[in-house]
């Protein structure tokens, strides 16, 4: 009897190998690389061949024929079988679904910016967000969002920051985190709980000194400031109103504070939503000290129009630079230049000295209690707070020549 030989049954580009097994014939098959091998044995060669052909037909109709795959593709599937546990399967499938849904960075940025700016007025902040995100879109234009690697994003972040300081680097990171979290919710940034941008190193921008004015320093400032800038100092120091609400820069489309917002009868200042930096209207008490200084400058219920028509940092020379030099000359141990935000810092600290209630102070200033703790709060005693709000013009040793104390 001639020796029985192994033979192959083929269908298209796939095949099964049938071999002698005892008195019969056998072949092995599996539907996918994740399945165990199955063995079929038949008593005769013809039966084994017919069964192998039917098995090939069934496999081809219902799934991939793994034995027919090119070596590289087969190695990939074997790696998946080796590395992917049953517990990992759902996560892998979710990633693949997200990968298919992911869009090119350029398209994703366009949709993100449309969402970010919907229904909002143009502001310098939003303009900066757009510039940075447009730069990301240009540099990764045709790259799929899910294909960007952490090293590539970190290098882009570093290049985009350039020679700017940590505050700028922190701001760019914030824009990226906001974008990637939006993309995660949209289903186009994978399915990891932590986004790519969140994995960028955290940046702690150094906090500036929480500088506030002492009473004699403020009185000196009030005696030298030009008449057109006088309301900025008074309303900043005694009301905590932001300079950008009183005098927005030219590239800021928001309207500015007007004299009509001061209710002289009910002693309040009503700041409408369209003027407030946060977009939320607020009411600030018109303190007697504020009223006294403004009335000495001639202001009153009949005054209308913008309180300030230009920003003190956009004139030449900068008004704040001039003030800073004057303060440094008069108080060399305290100042070397204009103390940024010191007027608003002063209001927060002295007002809380009186109230001992940061929630109320935050409401008056249009900010949050957390922000006050981190950026504006330089604690003062009740006595110091009361003394601050008792700095009436009549008690000043020197006043500006154009002030009229009889007006009050």
XYZ file of C-alpha atoms in Angstrom:
408
model
C 0.000 0.000 0.000
C 1.483 3.399 -1.020
C 2.300 5.850 1.792
C -0.435 8.371 2.538
C 0.630 11.949 1.795
C -0.402 15.258 3.309
C -2.297 17.506 0.906
C -3.689 21.057 0.863
C -7.257 22.204 0.252
C -7.400 25.766 -1.100
C -10.106 28.367 -1.598
C -9.019 31.727 -3.031
C -5.909 32.774 -1.162
C -6.558 30.562 1.870
C -5.927 26.918 2.549
C -6.162 24.084 5.071
C -3.641 21.273 5.383
C -5.078 17.773 5.599
C -2.779 15.076 6.963
C -2.978 11.370 7.849
C -4.092 10.736 11.404
C -4.293 7.138 12.592
C -6.547 5.281 10.166
C -8.231 8.497 9.042
C -7.462 12.068 8.003
C -7.369 15.315 10.033
C -6.987 19.070 9.624
C -6.808 21.988 12.088
C -8.603 25.335 11.823
C -9.588 28.402 13.863
C -11.808 31.312 12.967
C -9.629 34.095 14.465
C -6.240 34.426 16.095
C -7.995 34.773 19.465
C -9.662 31.352 19.103
C -8.224 27.974 20.025
C -7.314 25.531 17.300
C -10.119 23.140 16.356
C -9.465 19.654 14.896
C -11.691 17.727 12.498
C -11.078 14.062 11.705
C -12.734 12.016 8.982
C -12.355 8.300 8.145
C -11.606 8.748 4.451
C -9.549 11.126 2.378
C -12.534 12.200 0.283
C -14.647 12.962 3.338
C -11.782 14.952 4.887
C -11.316 16.920 1.670
C -15.031 17.708 1.365
C -15.217 18.780 5.021
C -12.115 20.986 4.650
C -13.627 22.677 1.599
C -16.859 23.324 3.478
C -14.920 24.652 6.480
C -12.988 27.049 4.259
C -16.198 28.289 2.736
C -17.735 28.792 6.153
C -14.702 30.641 7.526
C -14.407 32.857 4.480
C -18.042 33.867 4.743
C -17.953 34.527 8.495
C -14.444 35.833 9.234
C -10.827 36.327 8.301
C -8.699 33.412 7.100
C -5.675 34.011 9.290
C -3.419 31.487 7.574
C -3.784 33.423 4.336
C -2.633 36.765 5.785
C 0.710 38.320 4.734
C 3.466 37.685 7.315
C 3.522 41.284 8.637
C -0.263 41.361 9.087
C -0.232 37.946 10.725
C 2.510 39.106 13.114
C 0.346 42.092 14.056
C -2.624 39.903 14.903
C -0.423 37.529 16.857
C 0.899 40.495 18.858
C -2.668 41.585 19.598
C -3.486 38.062 20.783
C -0.382 38.016 22.965
C -0.673 41.505 24.480
C -4.438 42.009 24.667
C -6.189 40.293 27.543
C -9.926 39.702 27.630
C -10.219 42.685 29.988
C -8.490 44.888 27.408
C -10.733 43.996 24.501
C -13.419 46.624 25.107
C -10.851 49.416 25.537
C -9.087 48.381 22.314
C -12.359 48.367 20.386
C -13.291 51.788 21.794
C -9.920 53.161 20.740
C -10.351 51.822 17.221
C -13.799 53.370 17.009
C -12.401 56.710 18.203
C -9.501 56.403 15.752
C -11.925 56.014 12.883
C -13.957 59.003 14.091
C -10.910 61.195 14.719
C -10.485 64.137 12.393
C -7.490 66.031 11.150
C -6.170 68.641 13.571
C -6.999 71.470 11.198
C -10.662 70.470 11.015
C -10.895 69.809 14.756
C -9.439 73.242 15.588
C -11.933 74.941 13.272
C -14.856 73.276 15.042
C -13.356 73.928 18.495
C -12.938 77.645 17.837
C -16.499 77.882 16.519
C -17.714 76.253 19.751
C -15.415 78.360 21.935
C -16.488 81.673 20.451
C -20.181 80.988 19.853
C -22.261 83.825 21.230
C -19.300 85.635 22.762
C -18.005 89.119 22.066
C -14.484 89.424 20.728
C -11.940 89.951 23.495
C -8.124 90.078 23.575
C -8.141 86.736 25.405
C -10.215 84.997 22.737
C -8.058 86.574 20.043
C -4.965 85.067 21.679
C -6.635 81.657 21.968
C -7.415 81.800 18.250
C -3.845 82.757 17.319
C -2.367 79.883 19.291
C -4.890 77.304 18.094
C -4.516 78.436 14.479
C -0.770 77.899 14.878
C -1.425 74.355 16.132
C -3.719 73.724 13.160
C -1.101 74.991 10.722
C 1.732 72.895 12.180
C -0.319 69.664 12.437
C -2.740 70.442 9.593
C -3.191 66.986 8.048
C -2.282 64.901 11.096
C -5.036 62.891 12.743
C -5.671 64.117 16.269
C -5.151 60.649 17.729
C -1.807 60.291 15.932
C -0.044 63.147 17.755
C 2.494 61.874 20.265
C 3.200 63.514 23.625
C 6.782 64.318 22.612
C 5.605 66.099 19.477
C 3.040 68.153 21.379
C 5.524 69.103 24.100
C 8.052 70.228 21.485
C 5.398 72.324 19.734
C 4.425 73.860 23.080
C 8.049 74.781 23.795
C 8.564 76.270 20.329
C 5.322 78.237 20.543
C 6.307 79.710 23.912
C 9.665 80.841 22.541
C 11.484 83.205 24.865
C 8.337 84.148 26.812
C 8.118 83.407 30.509
C 6.263 80.760 32.508
C 3.012 82.725 32.582
C 2.792 82.562 28.778
C 3.768 78.893 28.732
C 1.097 78.133 31.327
C -1.501 80.005 29.268
C -0.724 77.999 26.107
C -0.932 74.760 28.071
C -4.357 75.858 29.305
C -5.574 76.418 25.737
C -4.322 72.953 24.708
C -5.970 71.250 27.675
C -9.245 73.008 26.916
C -9.043 71.882 23.271
C -8.183 68.254 24.026
C -10.898 67.931 26.671
C -13.411 69.289 24.181
C -12.155 66.750 21.620
C -12.441 63.941 24.174
C -16.092 64.820 24.823
C -16.638 64.989 21.061
C -15.262 61.466 20.708
C -12.329 62.338 18.440
C -9.416 62.208 20.903
C -9.317 58.555 21.901
C -10.788 57.118 25.057
C -8.047 57.597 27.641
C -9.342 59.283 30.818
C -6.367 61.679 30.743
C -5.955 63.654 27.530
C -2.677 64.164 25.720
C -2.537 67.830 26.731
C -3.202 66.981 30.392
C 0.001 64.926 30.312
C 2.095 67.984 29.512
C 4.204 69.106 32.495
C 2.400 71.446 34.865
C 3.659 75.017 34.983
C 3.550 77.160 38.070
C 3.790 80.769 36.970
C 5.501 82.797 39.687
C 3.015 84.939 41.565
C 3.803 88.587 41.836
C 4.018 90.226 45.205
C 0.557 91.076 46.500
C 1.445 94.756 46.769
C -1.012 97.183 48.287
C -0.769 100.879 49.018
C -0.330 102.362 52.458
C -2.582 105.385 53.148
C 0.193 107.972 52.765
C 1.271 106.411 49.464
C -2.246 106.577 48.034
C -2.694 110.185 49.159
C 0.560 111.072 47.431
C -0.614 109.359 44.252
C -3.926 111.232 44.359
C -2.007 114.494 44.631
C 0.100 113.937 41.486
C -2.154 112.037 39.098
C -3.434 113.947 36.063
C -7.040 115.013 36.160
C -8.201 112.712 33.332
C -6.761 109.673 35.138
C -8.028 110.665 38.574
C -11.199 108.478 38.437
C -9.117 105.376 37.678
C -7.163 105.827 40.904
C -10.195 106.736 43.022
C -12.501 103.994 41.696
C -9.715 101.413 41.782
C -8.580 102.164 45.329
C -11.969 102.716 46.962
C -14.294 100.570 44.781
C -12.063 97.796 43.415
C -13.170 98.432 39.817
C -10.854 96.984 37.201
C -8.830 99.386 35.015
C -10.004 97.505 31.898
C -13.627 98.127 32.897
C -12.973 101.834 33.360
C -10.734 102.244 30.305
C -10.534 99.235 27.937
C -7.623 99.175 25.521
C -8.243 100.078 21.885
C -8.308 96.433 20.745
C -10.946 95.559 23.366
C -14.439 96.038 21.882
C -16.204 96.084 25.261
C -17.853 99.393 26.216
C -16.370 101.384 29.089
C -17.739 102.660 32.377
C -19.900 105.754 32.179
C -20.757 108.419 34.749
C -24.412 107.438 34.404
C -23.622 104.126 36.128
C -23.070 105.974 39.415
C -26.327 106.331 41.332
C -25.615 109.366 43.500
C -29.030 109.192 45.155
C -28.820 105.581 46.334
C -25.014 105.519 46.736
C -24.307 102.542 44.476
C -22.406 101.936 41.252
C -24.196 99.660 38.801
C -21.803 97.897 36.426
C -23.750 96.289 33.551
C -22.895 92.874 32.135
C -21.591 94.264 28.841
C -18.995 96.341 30.702
C -17.990 93.823 33.384
C -14.945 91.765 32.514
C -16.716 88.573 33.583
C -19.887 89.367 31.631
C -21.933 89.394 34.849
C -23.542 92.587 36.114
C -22.760 93.688 39.656
C -23.566 96.455 42.100
C -20.828 98.104 44.165
C -21.488 100.363 47.173
C -20.560 103.984 46.517
C -18.475 104.559 49.626
C -18.462 108.023 51.233
C -14.725 108.344 50.630
C -15.216 107.670 46.901
C -18.007 110.200 46.692
C -15.930 112.822 48.514
C -12.972 112.544 46.118
C -15.149 112.469 42.986
C -17.166 115.476 44.118
C -13.962 117.341 44.870
C -13.018 116.680 41.242
C -16.323 118.214 40.155
C -18.209 114.992 39.385
C -21.877 114.709 40.256
C -25.336 113.509 39.183
C -25.368 115.676 36.052
C -22.180 114.157 34.619
C -22.634 111.836 31.631
C -20.422 110.028 29.141
C -17.371 107.772 29.534
C -15.514 108.100 32.820
C -12.195 107.654 30.970
C -11.788 108.022 27.217
C -8.434 106.253 26.886
C -6.296 103.717 28.692
C -3.360 105.096 30.741
C -1.010 102.429 29.358
C -1.713 103.431 25.733
C -0.501 107.029 25.931
C 3.076 108.243 25.559
C 4.662 108.310 27.970
C 2.629 105.714 29.787
C 0.819 107.310 32.674
C 1.482 104.304 34.887
C 5.210 104.604 34.179
C 5.133 108.248 35.229
C 3.261 107.368 38.401
C 5.694 104.565 39.158
C 8.698 106.854 38.832
C 7.090 109.413 41.121
C 6.324 106.769 43.733
C 9.869 105.378 43.510
C 11.319 108.854 44.047
C 9.031 109.613 46.989
C 9.128 106.108 48.558
C 12.405 104.556 47.349
C 12.325 101.864 50.004
C 8.941 100.668 48.748
C 8.764 101.151 44.991
C 10.965 100.792 41.935
C 8.131 101.015 39.386
C 4.354 101.130 39.133
C 2.896 98.277 41.276
C 0.594 96.485 38.854
C -2.952 95.924 40.199
C -2.048 97.478 43.566
C -5.176 99.664 43.556
C -7.488 96.650 43.248
C -5.326 94.647 45.666
C -5.687 97.465 48.157
C -9.460 97.552 47.925
C -9.710 93.785 48.453
C -7.466 93.771 51.486
C -8.792 96.861 53.264
C -12.429 96.079 52.450
C -12.045 92.582 53.893
C -10.410 94.134 56.922
C -13.707 95.933 57.517
C -16.139 93.188 56.537
C -14.211 90.021 57.359
C -16.251 88.383 54.613
C -14.397 87.434 51.437
C -17.600 86.197 49.779
C -19.122 89.694 49.930
C -15.873 91.318 48.844
C -15.654 88.903 45.895
C -19.223 89.755 44.873
C -18.450 93.481 44.962
C -15.309 92.985 42.881
C -16.858 90.620 40.349
C -14.512 87.751 41.150
C -14.437 84.575 43.255
C -13.450 83.912 46.833
C -10.772 81.528 45.550
C -9.326 84.244 43.327
C -9.216 86.658 46.244
C -7.293 84.161 48.339
C -4.776 83.512 45.584
C -4.298 86.912 43.980
C -5.743 89.849 45.896
C -5.832 89.075 49.578
C -3.167 90.817 51.665
C -4.772 90.780 55.130
C -5.318 94.012 57.044
C -6.874 94.623 60.455
C -10.289 96.189 60.939
C -8.631 99.369 62.173
C -6.475 99.565 59.045
C -9.490 98.927 56.835
C -11.558 101.627 58.484
C -8.657 104.078 58.245
C -8.389 103.374 54.506
C -12.023 104.231 53.865
C -11.650 107.353 56.003
C -9.000 108.934 53.757
C -11.121 111.975 52.967
C -9.612 114.752 50.842
C -9.985 117.223 53.708
C -7.456 115.230 55.714
C -4.793 115.116 52.997
C -1.643 117.152 53.576
C -1.357 117.874 49.850
C -4.002 117.716 47.134
C -4.016 118.258 43.403
C -4.414 121.981 42.565
C -7.520 121.390 40.472
C -9.473 119.713 43.280
C -12.182 121.782 44.951
C -12.860 120.675 48.504
C -15.845 122.998 48.753
C -17.590 121.070 45.967
C -18.370 118.192 48.298
